[in-house]
Short mmCIF file of C-alpha atoms and ligand atoms in Angstrom, two decimals:
data_model
loop_
_atom_site.label_atom_id
_atom_site.label_comp_id
_atom_site.label_asym_id
_atom_site.label_seq_id
_atom_site.Cartn_x
_atom_site.Cartn_y
_atom_site.Cartn_z
CA MET A 256 19.58 -16.12 7.38
CA ILE A 257 20.18 -12.40 6.95
CA TRP A 258 20.64 -10.97 3.44
CA ASN A 259 22.82 -8.00 4.32
CA PRO A 260 24.12 -8.23 7.90
CA ASN A 261 26.26 -5.11 7.36
CA LYS A 262 23.16 -3.00 7.00
CA GLU A 263 20.50 -4.99 8.84
CA CYS A 264 22.57 -5.54 11.97
CA MET A 265 24.63 -2.34 12.21
CA SER A 266 24.90 -0.70 15.63
CA ARG A 267 22.35 1.97 16.45
CA ASP A 268 25.00 4.69 16.53
CA GLU A 269 26.50 3.66 13.26
CA ARG A 270 23.09 3.59 11.64
CA SER A 271 22.10 7.01 13.01
CA ALA A 272 25.31 8.47 11.63
CA LEU A 273 24.60 6.94 8.22
CA GLN A 274 21.01 8.19 8.30
CA GLY A 275 22.15 11.70 9.19
CA LYS A 276 24.65 11.75 6.34
CA ARG A 277 22.07 10.46 3.87
CA LEU A 278 19.41 12.88 5.09
CA HIS A 279 21.71 15.85 4.52
CA LYS A 280 22.46 14.58 1.03
CA ILE A 281 18.85 13.98 0.08
CA VAL A 282 17.78 17.41 1.34
CA GLU A 283 20.53 18.99 -0.69
CA TYR A 284 19.48 16.94 -3.70
CA VAL A 285 15.78 17.90 -3.58
CA TYR A 286 16.68 21.52 -2.79
CA HIS A 287 18.53 21.74 -6.08
CA ASN A 288 16.28 19.49 -8.19
CA VAL A 289 12.68 19.87 -7.01
CA PRO A 290 11.27 23.43 -7.01
CA PHE A 291 8.40 22.27 -4.76
CA TYR A 292 10.84 21.38 -1.95
CA ARG A 293 13.11 24.34 -2.58
CA HIS A 294 10.17 26.71 -2.11
CA LYS A 295 8.96 24.88 0.97
CA LEU A 296 12.38 25.01 2.60
CA GLN A 297 12.85 28.65 1.65
CA GLU A 298 9.49 29.51 3.18
CA MET A 299 10.67 27.90 6.41
CA ASP A 300 14.00 29.69 6.18
CA LEU A 301 15.89 26.42 5.91
CA THR A 302 18.88 25.49 3.79
CA PRO A 303 20.37 22.01 3.38
CA ASP A 304 23.14 23.06 5.77
CA ASP A 305 20.62 23.24 8.61
CA ILE A 306 20.10 19.49 8.28
CA ARG A 307 23.17 17.73 9.65
CA THR A 308 22.05 14.86 11.86
CA ILE A 309 19.06 12.57 11.71
CA ASP A 310 17.50 14.44 14.65
CA ASP A 311 17.28 17.53 12.44
CA ILE A 312 14.56 15.76 10.48
CA VAL A 313 11.85 17.33 12.66
CA LYS A 314 12.70 20.73 11.14
CA LEU A 315 11.62 19.55 7.68
CA PRO A 316 8.19 20.05 6.11
CA PHE A 317 5.74 17.18 5.62
CA THR A 318 4.67 15.84 2.23
CA THR A 319 1.10 14.61 1.64
CA LYS A 320 -0.73 12.67 -1.03
CA LYS A 321 -2.33 15.99 -2.01
CA ASP A 322 1.13 17.45 -2.74
CA LEU A 323 1.78 14.51 -5.07
CA ARG A 324 -1.58 15.01 -6.75
CA ASP A 325 -1.12 18.76 -7.14
CA ASN A 326 2.21 18.14 -8.82
CA TYR A 327 0.91 15.45 -11.18
CA PRO A 328 2.49 13.85 -13.07
CA PHE A 329 6.22 14.60 -12.72
CA GLY A 330 6.39 17.70 -10.51
CA LEU A 331 8.14 15.96 -7.61
CA GLN A 332 10.50 13.97 -9.76
CA ALA A 333 14.08 14.86 -8.95
CA ALA A 334 15.99 12.91 -11.58
CA PRO A 335 15.99 13.89 -15.27
CA GLN A 336 13.64 11.77 -17.39
CA SER A 337 16.60 10.16 -19.14
CA GLU A 338 17.59 8.57 -15.82
CA ILE A 339 14.14 7.10 -15.11
CA ILE A 340 13.86 3.48 -16.14
CA ARG A 341 10.45 2.57 -14.73
CA ILE A 342 7.19 4.33 -13.88
CA HIS A 343 4.50 2.95 -11.56
CA ALA A 344 1.19 4.50 -10.56
CA SER A 345 -0.97 4.07 -7.50
CA SER A 346 -4.63 5.03 -7.22
CA GLY A 347 -5.16 8.59 -6.04
CA THR A 348 -8.12 10.06 -4.16
CA THR A 349 -9.99 11.75 -6.95
CA GLY A 350 -8.77 12.19 -10.47
CA ASN A 351 -5.06 11.81 -10.77
CA PRO A 352 -3.16 8.73 -9.71
CA THR A 353 0.21 9.09 -8.01
CA ILE A 354 3.04 8.64 -10.48
CA VAL A 355 6.35 7.29 -9.22
CA GLY A 356 9.49 7.15 -11.37
CA TYR A 357 12.50 4.99 -10.48
CA THR A 358 16.11 5.30 -11.61
CA ARG A 359 18.27 2.23 -12.17
CA LYS A 360 19.77 2.72 -8.73
CA ASP A 361 16.27 2.91 -7.17
CA ILE A 362 15.30 -0.40 -8.75
CA GLY A 363 18.53 -1.87 -7.36
CA VAL A 364 17.78 -0.60 -3.82
CA TRP A 365 14.22 -1.89 -4.09
CA SER A 366 15.40 -5.35 -5.18
CA GLU A 367 17.90 -5.40 -2.32
CA CYS A 368 15.23 -4.42 0.23
CA MET A 369 12.90 -7.07 -1.14
CA ALA A 370 15.73 -9.64 -0.98
CA ARG A 371 16.17 -8.77 2.70
CA CYS A 372 12.46 -9.49 3.28
CA LEU A 373 12.48 -12.81 1.43
CA THR A 374 15.64 -13.97 3.20
CA ALA A 375 14.06 -13.14 6.56
CA TYR A 376 11.08 -15.31 5.58
CA GLY A 377 13.48 -18.17 4.83
CA VAL A 378 13.30 -18.00 1.03
CA GLY A 379 16.49 -18.97 -0.82
CA ARG A 380 17.91 -20.28 -4.09
CA ASP A 381 16.19 -23.62 -3.86
CA ASP A 382 12.71 -22.16 -3.66
CA ILE A 383 10.18 -21.91 -6.45
CA PHE A 384 8.31 -18.74 -5.70
CA SER A 385 5.03 -17.51 -7.11
CA VAL A 386 4.40 -13.77 -7.25
CA SER A 387 0.64 -13.39 -7.10
CA TYR A 388 0.37 -9.69 -6.58
CA GLY A 389 -0.98 -7.86 -9.59
CA TYR A 390 1.67 -6.98 -12.18
CA GLY A 391 1.28 -3.71 -14.01
CA LEU A 392 1.04 -0.18 -12.70
CA PHE A 393 0.65 -1.47 -9.14
CA THR A 394 4.04 -1.92 -7.44
CA GLY A 395 3.25 -5.30 -5.86
CA GLY A 396 3.98 -7.65 -8.76
CA LEU A 397 7.21 -6.33 -10.24
CA GLY A 398 8.49 -5.19 -6.85
CA ALA A 399 8.30 -8.68 -5.35
CA HIS A 400 9.45 -10.22 -8.64
CA ASN A 401 12.81 -8.40 -8.68
CA GLY A 402 13.51 -9.46 -5.10
CA VAL A 403 12.86 -13.12 -5.84
CA GLU A 404 15.28 -12.96 -8.77
CA MET A 405 17.85 -11.25 -6.57
CA VAL A 406 17.80 -14.00 -3.92
CA GLY A 407 18.10 -16.51 -6.75
CA ALA A 408 14.88 -18.45 -6.23
CA SER A 409 12.89 -19.41 -9.35
CA VAL A 410 10.19 -16.82 -9.83
CA VAL A 411 6.78 -17.79 -11.25
CA PRO A 412 5.07 -14.53 -12.28
CA ALA A 413 1.55 -15.87 -11.71
CA SER A 414 -0.04 -12.47 -11.01
CA THR A 415 -3.72 -12.52 -9.96
CA GLY A 416 -6.69 -14.13 -11.67
CA ASN A 417 -7.00 -17.62 -13.15
CA THR A 418 -6.82 -19.10 -9.69
CA GLU A 419 -7.60 -22.70 -10.68
CA LYS A 420 -4.69 -22.80 -13.10
CA HIS A 421 -2.49 -21.22 -10.43
CA ALA A 422 -3.53 -23.83 -7.86
CA LYS A 423 -2.59 -26.61 -10.28
CA LEU A 424 0.79 -24.96 -10.95
CA ILE A 425 1.44 -24.80 -7.23
CA ARG A 426 0.88 -28.55 -7.05
CA ASP A 427 2.59 -29.57 -10.29
CA LEU A 428 5.68 -27.32 -10.07
CA GLY A 429 6.15 -27.91 -6.35
CA ILE A 430 5.95 -24.17 -5.67
CA THR A 431 7.28 -23.49 -2.15
CA GLY A 432 6.64 -19.78 -1.64
CA ILE A 433 4.01 -17.23 -2.57
CA ALA A 434 3.59 -13.47 -2.33
CA CYS A 435 -0.01 -12.22 -2.46
CA THR A 436 -2.62 -10.36 -0.46
CA PRO A 437 -3.83 -12.29 2.59
CA SER A 438 -7.35 -12.30 1.20
CA TYR A 439 -6.11 -13.82 -2.06
CA ALA A 440 -4.33 -16.52 -0.04
CA LEU A 441 -7.66 -17.47 1.52
CA TYR A 442 -9.37 -17.41 -1.85
CA LEU A 443 -6.64 -19.67 -3.21
CA ALA A 444 -7.13 -22.09 -0.30
CA GLU A 445 -10.82 -22.16 -1.06
CA THR A 446 -10.26 -22.78 -4.78
CA MET A 447 -7.89 -25.63 -3.97
CA GLU A 448 -10.48 -27.23 -1.74
CA GLN A 449 -13.11 -26.91 -4.48
CA ILE A 450 -10.99 -28.59 -7.13
CA GLY A 451 -9.74 -31.24 -4.74
CA ILE A 452 -6.12 -30.20 -4.17
CA THR A 453 -5.16 -30.95 -0.56
CA LYS A 454 -2.41 -29.29 1.43
CA GLU A 455 -0.64 -32.65 1.59
CA GLN A 456 -0.25 -32.58 -2.21
CA ILE A 457 1.51 -29.22 -2.29
CA LYS A 458 4.90 -28.00 -1.10
CA LEU A 459 4.00 -24.41 -0.21
CA ARG A 460 5.73 -23.44 3.03
CA VAL A 461 6.22 -19.64 3.03
CA GLY A 462 3.81 -16.78 2.32
CA ALA A 463 4.68 -13.07 1.99
CA PHE A 464 1.41 -11.32 2.70
CA GLY A 465 0.68 -7.63 2.51
CA ALA A 466 -0.73 -4.70 0.49
CA GLU A 467 -3.72 -4.67 2.85
CA PRO A 468 -4.28 -4.95 6.60
CA TRP A 469 -4.72 -8.42 8.07
CA THR A 470 -5.20 -9.93 11.48
CA GLU A 471 -3.69 -12.72 13.58
CA SER A 472 -6.82 -14.77 13.09
CA MET A 473 -6.46 -14.47 9.31
CA ARG A 474 -2.85 -15.54 9.68
CA GLU A 475 -3.91 -18.63 11.62
CA GLU A 476 -6.57 -19.51 9.09
CA ILE A 477 -4.24 -19.15 6.08
CA GLN A 478 -1.49 -21.12 7.81
CA GLU A 479 -3.86 -23.91 8.72
CA ARG A 480 -5.56 -24.17 5.33
CA LEU A 481 -2.45 -23.92 3.13
CA GLY A 482 -0.05 -25.58 5.54
CA ILE A 483 2.42 -22.67 5.43
CA LYS A 484 3.96 -19.97 7.59
CA GLY A 485 2.73 -16.48 6.70
CA PHE A 486 4.86 -13.35 7.09
CA ASN A 487 3.94 -9.69 6.91
CA LEU A 488 5.23 -7.55 4.03
CA TYR A 489 4.51 -3.82 4.11
CA GLY A 490 5.08 -1.06 1.64
CA LEU A 491 3.60 1.79 -0.35
CA SER A 492 4.33 3.13 -3.80
CA GLU A 493 5.11 6.67 -2.68
CA ILE A 494 8.07 5.36 -0.69
CA MET A 495 9.07 2.41 -2.90
CA GLY A 496 6.48 -0.39 -3.02
CA PRO A 497 6.53 -3.66 -1.08
CA SER A 498 9.70 -4.12 1.07
CA VAL A 499 9.54 -1.03 3.25
CA SER A 500 9.21 -3.42 6.22
CA TYR A 501 9.07 -7.17 6.84
CA GLU A 502 8.62 -9.72 9.59
CA CYS A 503 11.51 -11.96 10.61
CA GLN A 504 11.21 -15.47 12.09
CA MET A 505 10.33 -13.94 15.49
CA GLN A 506 7.13 -12.54 13.96
CA ASN A 507 7.02 -9.80 16.52
CA GLY A 508 6.65 -6.61 14.49
CA SER A 509 8.07 -5.78 11.06
CA HIS A 510 11.66 -4.58 10.64
CA ILE A 511 11.91 -1.35 8.67
CA ASN A 512 14.64 -0.99 6.06
CA GLU A 513 15.56 2.19 7.88
CA ASP A 514 18.90 2.79 6.19
CA HIS A 515 16.70 3.66 3.15
CA PHE A 516 13.32 4.66 4.64
CA TYR A 517 13.47 6.69 7.83
CA PRO A 518 10.33 6.26 9.96
CA GLU A 519 8.69 8.64 12.42
CA ILE A 520 5.39 8.45 14.26
CA ILE A 521 3.41 11.67 14.60
CA ASN A 522 0.16 12.74 16.16
CA PRO A 523 -2.02 13.11 13.02
CA VAL A 524 -3.87 16.09 14.49
CA THR A 525 -1.08 18.22 16.02
CA LEU A 526 1.66 16.77 13.73
CA GLU A 527 3.96 16.51 16.77
CA PRO A 528 6.49 13.64 16.66
CA LEU A 529 5.70 10.94 19.22
CA PRO A 530 8.18 8.84 21.20
CA LYS A 531 8.80 5.14 20.46
CA GLY A 532 6.01 2.90 21.64
CA GLN A 533 3.23 5.42 21.16
CA PRO A 534 0.68 4.83 18.42
CA GLY A 535 0.16 7.45 15.75
CA GLU A 536 0.58 8.10 12.04
CA LEU A 537 3.57 6.62 10.28
CA VAL A 538 5.75 9.08 8.32
CA PHE A 539 8.63 8.15 6.02
CA THR A 540 11.55 10.02 4.52
CA THR A 541 13.34 8.28 1.66
CA LEU A 542 17.06 8.54 2.40
CA THR A 543 18.52 7.26 -0.85
CA LYS A 544 15.88 7.56 -3.55
CA GLU A 545 16.80 9.36 -6.76
CA GLY A 546 13.67 9.23 -8.93
CA MET A 547 11.07 10.67 -6.59
CA PRO A 548 12.47 11.22 -3.11
CA VAL A 549 9.99 12.37 -0.47
CA LEU A 550 10.57 14.22 2.79
CA ARG A 551 8.39 13.23 5.75
CA TYR A 552 5.65 11.62 3.69
CA ARG A 553 2.46 11.15 5.70
CA THR A 554 1.36 7.57 5.00
CA ARG A 555 -1.94 7.91 6.94
CA ASP A 556 -1.27 4.42 8.26
CA LEU A 557 -1.64 4.10 12.03
CA CYS A 558 0.82 2.00 14.06
CA SER A 559 3.70 2.41 16.51
CA LEU A 560 7.46 1.85 16.46
CA MET A 561 8.54 -0.82 18.90
CA PRO A 562 11.27 -0.14 21.46
CA GLY A 563 13.86 -2.81 22.28
CA GLU A 564 15.93 -5.34 20.40
CA CYS A 565 14.68 -8.26 18.32
CA GLY A 566 15.92 -11.77 18.99
CA CYS A 567 16.79 -12.35 15.32
CA GLY A 568 19.92 -10.19 15.45
CA ARG A 569 18.62 -7.42 13.21
CA THR A 570 18.93 -4.03 14.84
CA SER A 571 16.51 -2.15 12.60
CA VAL A 572 13.45 -0.72 14.30
CA ARG A 573 10.19 -2.69 14.11
CA MET A 574 6.69 -1.37 13.48
CA THR A 575 3.51 -2.94 14.84
CA PRO A 576 0.79 -4.11 12.41
CA ILE A 577 -1.26 -1.31 10.86
CA THR A 578 -4.42 -0.84 12.91
CA GLY A 579 -6.19 1.69 10.72
CA ARG A 580 -5.88 4.89 8.73
CA SER A 581 -6.04 8.54 9.65
CA ASP A 582 -8.03 9.20 6.46
CA ASP A 583 -10.97 7.36 4.93
CA MET A 584 -9.09 5.21 2.44
CA LEU A 585 -10.40 1.66 2.05
CA ILE A 586 -8.41 -1.22 0.62
CA ILE A 587 -10.69 -3.45 -1.43
CA ARG A 588 -9.14 -6.46 -3.12
CA GLY A 589 -5.78 -4.80 -2.64
CA ILE A 590 -6.86 -1.62 -4.46
CA ASN A 591 -6.99 1.73 -2.67
CA VAL A 592 -10.49 3.19 -2.78
CA PHE A 593 -11.54 6.57 -1.44
CA PRO A 594 -15.24 7.39 -0.90
CA SER A 595 -14.52 10.73 -2.57
CA GLN A 596 -13.82 8.89 -5.85
CA VAL A 597 -17.35 7.48 -5.77
CA GLU A 598 -18.65 10.91 -4.90
CA SER A 599 -16.97 12.50 -7.90
CA VAL A 600 -18.64 9.98 -10.21
CA VAL A 601 -22.06 10.39 -8.60
CA LEU A 602 -21.85 14.18 -8.79
CA SER A 603 -20.86 14.04 -12.44
CA MET A 604 -24.18 12.39 -13.39
CA LYS A 605 -27.25 14.60 -13.34
CA GLU A 606 -29.63 11.74 -12.59
CA PHE A 607 -28.34 11.30 -9.05
CA ALA A 608 -28.77 13.12 -5.78
CA PRO A 609 -25.46 13.69 -3.96
CA ARG A 610 -26.26 10.83 -1.62
CA TYR A 611 -24.47 7.52 -1.74
CA MET A 612 -23.25 4.70 0.44
CA LEU A 613 -20.42 2.21 0.02
CA ILE A 614 -21.04 -1.22 1.47
CA VAL A 615 -17.92 -3.34 1.71
CA ASP A 616 -18.07 -6.98 2.67
CA ARG A 617 -16.02 -10.14 2.38
CA ILE A 618 -17.88 -13.08 0.88
CA ASN A 619 -16.06 -16.40 0.41
CA ASN A 620 -12.84 -14.52 1.22
CA LEU A 621 -13.27 -12.08 -1.63
CA ASP A 622 -13.95 -8.42 -0.97
CA THR A 623 -17.16 -7.09 -2.43
CA LEU A 624 -18.22 -3.50 -2.99
CA GLU A 625 -21.77 -2.31 -3.40
CA VAL A 626 -22.48 1.32 -4.22
CA GLN A 627 -25.96 2.56 -3.38
CA VAL A 628 -27.02 5.81 -4.99
CA GLU A 629 -30.21 7.83 -4.74
CA LEU A 630 -32.06 8.99 -7.84
CA ARG A 631 -33.15 12.59 -8.04
CA GLN A 632 -36.90 13.07 -7.64
CA GLU A 633 -37.39 14.45 -11.19
CA TYR A 634 -35.56 11.58 -12.79
CA PHE A 635 -37.26 9.03 -10.57
CA THR A 636 -40.74 10.38 -11.49
CA ALA A 637 -39.88 10.45 -15.20
CA THR A 638 -38.50 6.93 -15.41
CA PHE A 639 -40.36 5.21 -12.61
CA ASP A 640 -41.98 2.61 -14.90
CA THR A 641 -39.34 2.31 -17.63
CA PRO A 642 -37.08 -0.53 -16.58
CA ALA A 643 -34.95 -0.15 -19.71
CA ALA A 644 -33.95 3.39 -18.74
CA ILE A 645 -33.11 2.33 -15.20
CA ASP A 646 -31.09 -0.57 -16.52
CA GLU A 647 -29.15 1.67 -18.88
CA LEU A 648 -28.42 4.13 -16.08
CA GLN A 649 -27.24 1.36 -13.80
CA LYS A 650 -24.83 0.08 -16.44
CA ARG A 651 -23.51 3.57 -17.19
CA LEU A 652 -22.81 4.23 -13.51
CA ALA A 653 -21.15 0.83 -13.06
CA SER A 654 -18.86 1.40 -16.01
CA LYS A 655 -17.87 4.91 -14.84
CA LEU A 656 -17.15 3.57 -11.36
CA ARG A 657 -15.03 0.78 -12.76
CA SER A 658 -12.90 3.16 -14.77
CA VAL A 659 -12.34 5.50 -11.81
CA LEU A 660 -11.87 2.88 -9.08
CA SER A 661 -10.16 0.15 -11.13
CA ILE A 662 -12.42 -2.43 -9.51
CA GLY A 663 -15.97 -3.53 -10.25
CA ALA A 664 -18.80 -2.51 -7.96
CA LYS A 665 -22.37 -3.72 -7.70
CA VAL A 666 -24.61 -0.71 -8.27
CA SER A 667 -27.94 -0.36 -6.46
CA LEU A 668 -30.17 2.53 -7.48
CA LYS A 669 -32.44 3.77 -4.72
CA ALA A 670 -35.61 5.85 -4.66
CA PRO A 671 -35.30 9.45 -3.38
CA ASN A 672 -34.71 9.55 0.38
CA ALA A 673 -34.19 5.79 0.60
CA ILE A 674 -30.63 5.99 1.92
CA GLU A 675 -30.71 6.48 5.64
CA ARG A 676 -29.71 9.92 6.89
CA SER A 677 -27.27 9.78 9.75
CA GLN A 678 -27.46 12.05 12.76
CA GLY A 679 -24.33 14.21 12.84
CA LYS A 680 -21.28 13.18 10.81
CA SER A 681 -22.47 11.53 7.64
CA VAL A 682 -21.76 7.85 7.21
CA ARG A 683 -20.59 7.04 3.69
CA VAL A 684 -19.12 3.62 4.30
CA ILE A 685 -20.30 0.46 5.96
CA ASP A 686 -17.39 -1.96 6.20
CA LYS A 687 -18.62 -5.35 7.33
CA ARG A 688 -15.26 -7.12 6.96
CA ASN A 689 -14.24 -6.93 10.59
CA LEU A 690 -10.50 -6.53 9.99
CA LYS A 691 -9.49 -5.48 13.49
P1 LIG B 96 1.46 -0.91 -2.82
O1 LIG B 96 1.39 -0.77 -4.30
O2 LIG B 96 2.82 -1.15 -2.30
O3 LIG B 96 0.42 -1.79 -2.17
P2 LIG B 96 -0.17 1.35 -2.43
O4 LIG B 96 0.37 2.72 -2.45
O5 LIG B 96 -1.13 0.90 -3.48
O6 LIG B 96 1.13 0.50 -2.35
O7 LIG B 96 -0.85 1.03 -1.04
C1 LIG B 96 -0.12 1.19 0.13
C2 LIG B 96 -1.02 1.04 1.33
O8 LIG B 96 -1.44 -0.32 1.45
C3 LIG B 96 -0.29 1.33 2.61
O9 LIG B 96 -0.24 2.72 2.88
C4 LIG B 96 -1.15 0.57 3.62
O10 LIG B 96 -2.31 1.31 3.95
C5 LIG B 96 -1.55 -0.67 2.83
N1 LIG B 96 -0.65 -1.78 3.13
C6 LIG B 96 0.37 -2.23 2.40
N2 LIG B 96 0.96 -3.30 3.01
C7 LIG B 96 0.30 -3.51 4.16
C8 LIG B 96 0.43 -4.45 5.24
N3 LIG B 96 1.35 -5.40 5.26
N4 LIG B 96 -0.43 -4.32 6.29
C9 LIG B 96 -1.37 -3.37 6.30
N5 LIG B 96 -1.55 -2.47 5.32
C10 LIG B 96 -0.73 -2.53 4.26
ZN1 LIG B 97 13.72 -9.73 14.04
#
């Protein structure tokens, strides 16, 4: 089934024409409503009239996460506050999160895009669907939720946490579909096994997995343990949230909702656009967004756009799975974590040397984070044999880290010079999860 064949299956030429028209309109809109873009375009000697077809997009400036941060909180918002009906936030690098406001029309487009994804996965009115992404500031929960309501399935807003209760609900309600991170799906499978719920007792058949990278071997394991078919769901808050792209039944790449989010692949070093098929950094321009439209937003996600047609009948371009990032962002339990956030906390406490290490692992299918930090010599000498002081310091650091990162970390205090010095480029992260 296809939710919106008019848009998902339109001819390439027709779609390009629509994209060109929308691009012109969005450039005109930000030119008049967002001083940041007006100044950028003026600096480049561009006016909205220079942007007529979709191929003109390469003339436009890029937007980065730093631009969003520098304009915190509402600097890039194009619509007046009275038109904004929802605000989400995604974790930033250091300090400010990224704030994204949506108008009523934006929420409608988002729901429609999410409905396209769910329909491609085979979800319909008869399904009972559990949304187990986090609700709240994160876009995962409410984003998926609206889509499930739009397709007319029964939504169960389970969110994350309380996994035993959730497992029982899956059995007792006959839940048939679930949206969550792939690592949560494995954790759920494990919890079910522990409390004695077998896959024969449940009716789950479809999973919408995303918000973090995952591999084919994870897919196989989830499918085998839960007895379901797992589909990729990709998105990011700066562009919309989940539903930017989705796998169809062919499961050969993820179709991009490109009548709303125009994709390009660039070389992250030279910023040159790359032809279809070549791997590089994914860049999106929102073609219809009113709240916070972005021009050529650098996602930092690495992948390629696939040439050729898909057997499902959709004509929208497909992207390959994300193979990595062109920055150092980690995704731990679905939350974006930058080593620089840890650094800012460590530097803000006088007891520590500016030397730290993040150790990320996956134990029983749950991501773990350990932060090792070196004590300064003076502090180490002064408190060497006072365990109470060390304990207090450890707790203080852990609580600061939790408030900055939004996830808990195990803190390990180290003696001066205990953290290994690397030769050359310093190594701040050891990721043992083996996600490639
Ligand atoms: P969201 O709230 O939609 O998860 P965030 O802005 O918090 O958005 O995080 C978006 C990032 O999460 C993406 O840039 C990408 O790195 C990662 N991500 C999201 N979905 C997927 C997916 N299906 N596969 C790989 N990475 C993903
Ligand atoms: Zn397809």
